[in-house]
PDB file of C-alpha atoms in Angstrom:
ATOM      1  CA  UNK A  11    -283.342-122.827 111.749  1.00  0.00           C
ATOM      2  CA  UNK A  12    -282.876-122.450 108.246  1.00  0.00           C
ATOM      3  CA  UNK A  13    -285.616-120.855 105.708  1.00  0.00           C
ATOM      4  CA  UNK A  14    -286.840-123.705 103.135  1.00  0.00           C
ATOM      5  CA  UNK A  15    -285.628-121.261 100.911  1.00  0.00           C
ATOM      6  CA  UNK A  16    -281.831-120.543 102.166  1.00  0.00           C
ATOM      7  CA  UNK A  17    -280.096-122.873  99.784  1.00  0.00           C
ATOM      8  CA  UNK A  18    -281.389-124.737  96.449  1.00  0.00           C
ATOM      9  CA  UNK A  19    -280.472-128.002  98.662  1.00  0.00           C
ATOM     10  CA  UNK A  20    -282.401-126.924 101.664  1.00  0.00           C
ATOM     11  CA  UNK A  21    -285.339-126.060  99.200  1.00  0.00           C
ATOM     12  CA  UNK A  22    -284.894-129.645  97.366  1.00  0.00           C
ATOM     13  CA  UNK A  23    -284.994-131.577 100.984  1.00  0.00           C
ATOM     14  CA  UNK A  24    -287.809-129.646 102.248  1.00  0.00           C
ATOM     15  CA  UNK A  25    -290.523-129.867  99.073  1.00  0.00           C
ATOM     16  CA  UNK A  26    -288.791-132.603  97.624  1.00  0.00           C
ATOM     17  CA  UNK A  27    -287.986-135.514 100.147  1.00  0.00           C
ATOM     18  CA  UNK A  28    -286.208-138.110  98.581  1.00  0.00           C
ATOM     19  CA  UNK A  29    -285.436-136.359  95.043  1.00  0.00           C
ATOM     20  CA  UNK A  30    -281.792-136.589  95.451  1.00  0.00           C
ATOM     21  CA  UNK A  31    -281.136-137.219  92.043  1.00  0.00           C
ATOM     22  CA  UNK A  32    -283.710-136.174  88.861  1.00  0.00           C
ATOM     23  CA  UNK A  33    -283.034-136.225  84.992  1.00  0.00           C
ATOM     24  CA  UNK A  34    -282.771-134.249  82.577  1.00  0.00           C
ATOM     25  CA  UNK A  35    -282.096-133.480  78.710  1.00  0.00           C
ATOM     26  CA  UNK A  36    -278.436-132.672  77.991  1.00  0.00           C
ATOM     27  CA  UNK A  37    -278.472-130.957  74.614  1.00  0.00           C
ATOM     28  CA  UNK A  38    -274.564-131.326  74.684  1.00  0.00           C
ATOM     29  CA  UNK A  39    -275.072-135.166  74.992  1.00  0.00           C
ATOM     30  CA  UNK A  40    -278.311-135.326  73.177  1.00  0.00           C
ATOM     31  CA  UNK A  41    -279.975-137.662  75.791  1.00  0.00           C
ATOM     32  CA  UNK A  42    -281.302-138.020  79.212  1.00  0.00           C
ATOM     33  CA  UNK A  43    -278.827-137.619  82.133  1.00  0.00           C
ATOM     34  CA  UNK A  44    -278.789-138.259  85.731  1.00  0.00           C
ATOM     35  CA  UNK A  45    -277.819-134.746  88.320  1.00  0.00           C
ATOM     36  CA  UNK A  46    -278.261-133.854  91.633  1.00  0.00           C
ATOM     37  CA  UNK A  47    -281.256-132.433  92.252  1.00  0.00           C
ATOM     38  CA  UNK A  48    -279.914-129.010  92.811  1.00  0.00           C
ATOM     39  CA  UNK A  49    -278.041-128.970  89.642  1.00  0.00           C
ATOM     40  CA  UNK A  50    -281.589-128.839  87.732  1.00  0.00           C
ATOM     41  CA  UNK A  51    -282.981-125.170  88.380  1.00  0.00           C
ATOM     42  CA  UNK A  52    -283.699-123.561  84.920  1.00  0.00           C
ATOM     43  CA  UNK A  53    -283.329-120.232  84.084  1.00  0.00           C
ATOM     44  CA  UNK A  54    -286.859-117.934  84.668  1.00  0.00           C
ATOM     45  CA  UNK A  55    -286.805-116.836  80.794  1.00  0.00           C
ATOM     46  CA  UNK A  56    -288.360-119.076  78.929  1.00  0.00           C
ATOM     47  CA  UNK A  57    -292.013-119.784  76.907  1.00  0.00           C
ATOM     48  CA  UNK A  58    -292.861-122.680  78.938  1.00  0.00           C
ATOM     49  CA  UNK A  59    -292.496-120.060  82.259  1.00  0.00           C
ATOM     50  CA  UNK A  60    -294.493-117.314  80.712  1.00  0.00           C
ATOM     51  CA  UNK A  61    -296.719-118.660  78.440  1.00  0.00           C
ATOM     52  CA  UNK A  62    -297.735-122.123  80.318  1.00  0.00           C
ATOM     53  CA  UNK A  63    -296.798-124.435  76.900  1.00  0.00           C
ATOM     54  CA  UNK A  64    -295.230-127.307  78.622  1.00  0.00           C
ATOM     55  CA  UNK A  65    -296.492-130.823  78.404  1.00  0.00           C
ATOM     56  CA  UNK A  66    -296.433-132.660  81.514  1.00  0.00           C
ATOM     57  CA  UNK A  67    -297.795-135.946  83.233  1.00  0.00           C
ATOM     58  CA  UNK A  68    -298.122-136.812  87.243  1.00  0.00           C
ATOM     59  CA  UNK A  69    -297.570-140.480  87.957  1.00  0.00           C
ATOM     60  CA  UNK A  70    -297.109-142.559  90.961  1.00  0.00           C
ATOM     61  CA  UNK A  71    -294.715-145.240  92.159  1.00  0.00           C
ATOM     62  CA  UNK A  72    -295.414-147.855  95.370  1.00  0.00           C
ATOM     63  CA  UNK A  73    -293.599-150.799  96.523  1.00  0.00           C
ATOM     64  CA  UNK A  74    -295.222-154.021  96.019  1.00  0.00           C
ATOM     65  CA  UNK A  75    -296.592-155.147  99.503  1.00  0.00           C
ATOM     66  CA  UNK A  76    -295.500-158.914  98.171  1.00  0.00           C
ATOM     67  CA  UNK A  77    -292.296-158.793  96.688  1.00  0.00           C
ATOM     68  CA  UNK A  78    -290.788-155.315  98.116  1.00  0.00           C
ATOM     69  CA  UNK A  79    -290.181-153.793  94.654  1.00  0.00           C
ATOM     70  CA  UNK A  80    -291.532-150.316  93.604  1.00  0.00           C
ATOM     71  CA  UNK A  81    -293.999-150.730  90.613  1.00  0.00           C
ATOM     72  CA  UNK A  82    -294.563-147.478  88.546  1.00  0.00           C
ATOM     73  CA  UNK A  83    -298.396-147.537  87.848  1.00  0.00           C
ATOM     74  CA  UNK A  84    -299.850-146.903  84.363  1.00  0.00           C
ATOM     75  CA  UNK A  85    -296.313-146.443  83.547  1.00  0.00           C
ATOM     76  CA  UNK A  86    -296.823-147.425  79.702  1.00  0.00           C
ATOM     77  CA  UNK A  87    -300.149-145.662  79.277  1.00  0.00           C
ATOM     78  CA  UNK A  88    -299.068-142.257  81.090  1.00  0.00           C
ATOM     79  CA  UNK A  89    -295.939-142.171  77.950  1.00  0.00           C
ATOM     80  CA  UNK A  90    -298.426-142.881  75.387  1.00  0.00           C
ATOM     81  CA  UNK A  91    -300.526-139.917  76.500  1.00  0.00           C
ATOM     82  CA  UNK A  92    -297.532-137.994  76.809  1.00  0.00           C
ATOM     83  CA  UNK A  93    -296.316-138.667  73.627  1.00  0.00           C
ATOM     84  CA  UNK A  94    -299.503-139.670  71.720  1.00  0.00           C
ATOM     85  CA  UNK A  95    -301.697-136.829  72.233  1.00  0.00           C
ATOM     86  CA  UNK A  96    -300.410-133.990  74.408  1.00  0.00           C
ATOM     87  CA  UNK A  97    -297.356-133.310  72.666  1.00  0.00           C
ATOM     88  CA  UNK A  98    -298.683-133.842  69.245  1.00  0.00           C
ATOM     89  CA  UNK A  99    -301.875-131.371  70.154  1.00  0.00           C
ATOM     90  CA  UNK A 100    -299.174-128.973  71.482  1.00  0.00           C
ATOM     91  CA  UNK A 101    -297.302-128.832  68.373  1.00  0.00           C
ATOM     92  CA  UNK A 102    -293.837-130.166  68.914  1.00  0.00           C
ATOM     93  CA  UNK A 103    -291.929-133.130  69.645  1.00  0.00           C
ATOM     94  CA  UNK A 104    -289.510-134.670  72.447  1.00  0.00           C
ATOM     95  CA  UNK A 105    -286.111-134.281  72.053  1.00  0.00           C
ATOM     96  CA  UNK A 106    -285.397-137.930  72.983  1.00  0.00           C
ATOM     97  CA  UNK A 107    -287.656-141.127  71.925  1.00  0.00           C
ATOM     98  CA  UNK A 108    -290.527-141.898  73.724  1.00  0.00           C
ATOM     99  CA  UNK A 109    -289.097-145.295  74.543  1.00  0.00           C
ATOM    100  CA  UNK A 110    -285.502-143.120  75.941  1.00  0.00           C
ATOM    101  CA  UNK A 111    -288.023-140.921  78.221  1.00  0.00           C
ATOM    102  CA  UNK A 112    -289.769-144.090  78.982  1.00  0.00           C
ATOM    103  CA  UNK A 113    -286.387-145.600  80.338  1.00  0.00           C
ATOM    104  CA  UNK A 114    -285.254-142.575  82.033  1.00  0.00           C
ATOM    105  CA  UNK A 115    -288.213-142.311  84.283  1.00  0.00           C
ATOM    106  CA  UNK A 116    -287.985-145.829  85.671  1.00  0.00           C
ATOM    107  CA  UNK A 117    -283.811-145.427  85.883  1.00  0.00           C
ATOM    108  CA  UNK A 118    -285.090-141.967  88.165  1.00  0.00           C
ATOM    109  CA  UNK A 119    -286.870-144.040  90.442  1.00  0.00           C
ATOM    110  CA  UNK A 120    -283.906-146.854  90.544  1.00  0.00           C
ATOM    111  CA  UNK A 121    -281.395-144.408  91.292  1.00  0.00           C
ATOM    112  CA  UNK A 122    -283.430-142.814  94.069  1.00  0.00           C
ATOM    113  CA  UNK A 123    -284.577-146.050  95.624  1.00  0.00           C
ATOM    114  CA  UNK A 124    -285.938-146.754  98.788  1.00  0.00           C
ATOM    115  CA  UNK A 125    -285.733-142.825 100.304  1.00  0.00           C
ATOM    116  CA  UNK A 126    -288.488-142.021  97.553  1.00  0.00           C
ATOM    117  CA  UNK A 127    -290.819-144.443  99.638  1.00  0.00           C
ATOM    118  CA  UNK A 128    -290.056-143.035 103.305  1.00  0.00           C
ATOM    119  CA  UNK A 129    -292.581-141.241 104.855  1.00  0.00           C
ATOM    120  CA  UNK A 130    -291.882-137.514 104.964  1.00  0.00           C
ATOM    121  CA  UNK A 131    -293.509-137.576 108.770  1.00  0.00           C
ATOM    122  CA  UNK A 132    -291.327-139.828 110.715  1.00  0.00           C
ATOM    123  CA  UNK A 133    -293.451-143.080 110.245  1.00  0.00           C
ATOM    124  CA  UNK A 134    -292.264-146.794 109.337  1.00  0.00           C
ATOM    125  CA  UNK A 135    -294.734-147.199 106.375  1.00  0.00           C
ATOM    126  CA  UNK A 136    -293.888-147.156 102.956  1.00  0.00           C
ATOM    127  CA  UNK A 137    -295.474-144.116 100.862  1.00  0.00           C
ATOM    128  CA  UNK A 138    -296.188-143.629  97.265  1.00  0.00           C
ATOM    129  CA  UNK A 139    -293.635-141.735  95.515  1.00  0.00           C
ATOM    130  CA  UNK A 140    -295.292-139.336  92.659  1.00  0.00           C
ATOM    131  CA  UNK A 141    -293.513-138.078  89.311  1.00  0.00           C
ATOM    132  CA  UNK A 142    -293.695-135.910  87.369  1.00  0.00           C
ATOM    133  CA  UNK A 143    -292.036-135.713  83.544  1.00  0.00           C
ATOM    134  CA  UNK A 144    -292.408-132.849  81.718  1.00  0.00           C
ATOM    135  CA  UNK A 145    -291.347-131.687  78.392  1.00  0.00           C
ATOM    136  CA  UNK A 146    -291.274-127.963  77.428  1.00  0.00           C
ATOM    137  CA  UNK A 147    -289.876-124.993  75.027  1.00  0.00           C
ATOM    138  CA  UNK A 148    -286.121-124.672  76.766  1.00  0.00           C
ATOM    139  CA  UNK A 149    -285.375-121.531  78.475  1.00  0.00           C
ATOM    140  CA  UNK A 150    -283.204-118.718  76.835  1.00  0.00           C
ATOM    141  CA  UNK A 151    -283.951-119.316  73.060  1.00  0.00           C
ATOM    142  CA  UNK A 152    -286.266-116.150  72.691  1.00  0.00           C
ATOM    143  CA  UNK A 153    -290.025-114.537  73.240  1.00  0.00           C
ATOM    144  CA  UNK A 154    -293.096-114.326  71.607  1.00  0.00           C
ATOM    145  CA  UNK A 155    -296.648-116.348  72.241  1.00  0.00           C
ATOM    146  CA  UNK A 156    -296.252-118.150  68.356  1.00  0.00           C
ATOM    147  CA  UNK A 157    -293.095-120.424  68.607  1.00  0.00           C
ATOM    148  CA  UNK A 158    -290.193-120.199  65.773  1.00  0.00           C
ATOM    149  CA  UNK A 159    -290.033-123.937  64.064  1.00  0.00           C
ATOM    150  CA  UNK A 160    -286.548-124.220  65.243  1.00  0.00           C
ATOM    151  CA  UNK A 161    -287.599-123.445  68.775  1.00  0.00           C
ATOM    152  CA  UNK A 162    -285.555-126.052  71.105  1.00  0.00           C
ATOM    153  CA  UNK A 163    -287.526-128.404  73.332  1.00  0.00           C
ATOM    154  CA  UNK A 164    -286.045-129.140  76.936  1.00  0.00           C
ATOM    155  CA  UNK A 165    -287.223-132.475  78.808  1.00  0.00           C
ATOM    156  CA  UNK A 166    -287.173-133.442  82.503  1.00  0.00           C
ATOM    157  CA  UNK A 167    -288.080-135.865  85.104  1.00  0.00           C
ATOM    158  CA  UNK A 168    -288.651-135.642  88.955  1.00  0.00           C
ATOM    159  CA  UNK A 169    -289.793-138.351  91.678  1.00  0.00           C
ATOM    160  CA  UNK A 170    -290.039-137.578  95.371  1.00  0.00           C
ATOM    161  CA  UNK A 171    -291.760-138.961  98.469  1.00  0.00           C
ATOM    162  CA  UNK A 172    -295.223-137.342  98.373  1.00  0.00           C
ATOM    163  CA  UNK A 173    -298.163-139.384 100.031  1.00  0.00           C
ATOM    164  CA  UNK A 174    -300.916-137.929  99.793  1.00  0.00           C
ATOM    165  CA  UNK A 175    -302.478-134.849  97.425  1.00  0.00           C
ATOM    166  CA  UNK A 176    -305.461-133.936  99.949  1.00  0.00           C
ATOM    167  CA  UNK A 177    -305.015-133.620 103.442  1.00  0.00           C
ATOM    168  CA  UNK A 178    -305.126-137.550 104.948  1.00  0.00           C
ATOM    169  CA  UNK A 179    -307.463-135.764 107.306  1.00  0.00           C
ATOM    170  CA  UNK A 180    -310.134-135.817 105.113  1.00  0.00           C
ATOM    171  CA  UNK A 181    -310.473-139.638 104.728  1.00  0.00           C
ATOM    172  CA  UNK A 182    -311.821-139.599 108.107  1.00  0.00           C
ATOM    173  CA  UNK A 183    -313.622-136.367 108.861  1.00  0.00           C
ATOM    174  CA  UNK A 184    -314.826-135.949 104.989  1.00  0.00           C
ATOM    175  CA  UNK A 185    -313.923-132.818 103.515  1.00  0.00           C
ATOM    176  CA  UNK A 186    -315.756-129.052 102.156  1.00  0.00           C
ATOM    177  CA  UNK A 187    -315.742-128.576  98.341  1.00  0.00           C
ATOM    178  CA  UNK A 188    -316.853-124.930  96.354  1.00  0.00           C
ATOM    179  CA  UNK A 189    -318.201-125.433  93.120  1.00  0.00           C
ATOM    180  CA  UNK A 190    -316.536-122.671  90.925  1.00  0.00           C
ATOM    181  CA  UNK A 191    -318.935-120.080  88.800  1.00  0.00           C
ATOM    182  CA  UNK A 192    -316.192-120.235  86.193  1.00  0.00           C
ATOM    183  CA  UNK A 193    -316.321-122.940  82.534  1.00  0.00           C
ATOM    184  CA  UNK A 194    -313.661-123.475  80.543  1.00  0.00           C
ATOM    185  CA  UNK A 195    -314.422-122.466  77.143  1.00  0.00           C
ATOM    186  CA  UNK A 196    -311.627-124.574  74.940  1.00  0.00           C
ATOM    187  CA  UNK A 197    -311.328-127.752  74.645  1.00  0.00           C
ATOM    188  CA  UNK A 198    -308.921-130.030  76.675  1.00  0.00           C
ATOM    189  CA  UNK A 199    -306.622-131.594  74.270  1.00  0.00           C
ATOM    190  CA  UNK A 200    -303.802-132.813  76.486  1.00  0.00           C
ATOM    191  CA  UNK A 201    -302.305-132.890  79.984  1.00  0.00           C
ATOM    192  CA  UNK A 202    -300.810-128.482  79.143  1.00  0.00           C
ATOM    193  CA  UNK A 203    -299.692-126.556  81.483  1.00  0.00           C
ATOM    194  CA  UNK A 204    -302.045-123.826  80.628  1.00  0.00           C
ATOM    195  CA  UNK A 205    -304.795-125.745  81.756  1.00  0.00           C
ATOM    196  CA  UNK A 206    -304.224-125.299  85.503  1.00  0.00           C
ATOM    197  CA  UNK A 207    -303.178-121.757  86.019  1.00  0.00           C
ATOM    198  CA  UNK A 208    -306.749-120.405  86.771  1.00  0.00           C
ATOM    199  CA  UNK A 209    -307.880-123.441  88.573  1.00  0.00           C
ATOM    200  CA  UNK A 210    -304.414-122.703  90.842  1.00  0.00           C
ATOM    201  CA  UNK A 211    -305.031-119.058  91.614  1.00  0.00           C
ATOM    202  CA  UNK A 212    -308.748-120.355  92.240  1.00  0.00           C
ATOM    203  CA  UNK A 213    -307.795-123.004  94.173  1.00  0.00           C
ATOM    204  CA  UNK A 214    -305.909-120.965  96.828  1.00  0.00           C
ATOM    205  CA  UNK A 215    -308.949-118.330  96.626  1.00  0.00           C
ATOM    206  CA  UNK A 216    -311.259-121.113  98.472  1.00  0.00           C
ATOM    207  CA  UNK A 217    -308.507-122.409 100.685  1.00  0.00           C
ATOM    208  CA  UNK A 218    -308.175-119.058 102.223  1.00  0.00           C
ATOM    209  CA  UNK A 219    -311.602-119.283 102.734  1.00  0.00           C
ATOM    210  CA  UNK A 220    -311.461-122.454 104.861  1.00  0.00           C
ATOM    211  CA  UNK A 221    -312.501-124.911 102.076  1.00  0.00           C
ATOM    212  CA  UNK A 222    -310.708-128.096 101.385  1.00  0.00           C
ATOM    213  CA  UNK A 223    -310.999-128.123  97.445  1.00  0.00           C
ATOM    214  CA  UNK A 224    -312.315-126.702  94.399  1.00  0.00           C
ATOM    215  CA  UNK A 225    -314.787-128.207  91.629  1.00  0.00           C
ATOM    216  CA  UNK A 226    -315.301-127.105  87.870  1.00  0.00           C
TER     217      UNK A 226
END
């Protein structure tokens, strides 16, 4: 069988089930387009890769149990953090309206449909579908920690079938936390990037060791 890493579309279908399409910021068009999913891979040089300054948020889609229609949750509130405090904390703006972003994530989960709701496992139930926007210092326009004012800004938007972020597991046989020695010593202003790249390298420190999640 194929590696999950053979092909950028064996990759996609593998961590991303049901992210056919995602969308992105077209400088050429100056707005938010619809690609394939495999068509989105950014190039490795960039601020946002190397110094952890992009802006994201993590949302969640389910289908109404009623009427059969997905319902983003919090979908107003999550762009109003986005826009209203972490990108103004961070320093720079969107390239596209918040109310063009705002548009763009629900046409995402449209376009998708129904596969962003099927559970990766084989099963008949419907699943929540998470997303994640992000917008971030675009690749190839130059190094250094201190941005240049004319630095360009990339945005993005992905949705795929994931159910759970723990292990479903531990809703029935509880689970084992470690409570880190580590504090953060600034002040969390936003939902950054750089906020999570210690509590990542921590995070797979205690799962080595067995335990199910890590505490602050």
């Amino acid at each position: 069988s194929l590696s999950p890493y053979t092909t950028l579309e064996n990759r996609a279908e593998t961590y991303f089930p049901g992210a056919t399409y995602v969308s992105v910021y077209s400088p050429e068009e100056d707005k938010m387009v619809i690609v394939p999913i495999e068509e989105a891979i950014s190039s490795p040089f960039s601020h946002a890769v190397d110094y952890g300054s992009g802006v994201f948020e993590g949302s969640s889609a389910i289908v109404n149990e009623r009427t059969g229609v997905p319902h983003v949750i919090l979908h107003e509130q999550r762009m109003n953090r986005m826009f209203g405090k972490s990108l103004p904390n961070r320093g720079y703006r969107s390239p596209v309206s918040q109310e063009e972003f705002g548009h763009a994530l629900l046409d995402i989960v449209a376009i998708n449909g129904m596969d962003l709701f099927k559970d990766p496992k084989g099963s008949d139930k419907l699943v929540r579908a998470y997303i994640r926007p992000t917008i971030h210092p675009a690749a190839l326009a130059g190094f250094g920690v201190s941005m240049r004012k004319d630095y360009p800004i990339d945005a993005a938007i992905i949705t795929w079938a994931w159910p759970d972020y723990l292990n479903p597991k531990v809703y029935e046989k509880g689970m084992t936390a470690a409570i880190t020695g580590h504090q953060r010593l600034f002040p969390i202003t936003g939902k950054h990037a750089s906020n999570y790249g210690a509590a990542g390298t921590e995070g797979s420190l205690i799962r080595s060791l067995g335990i199910d999640e890590l505490i602050y």
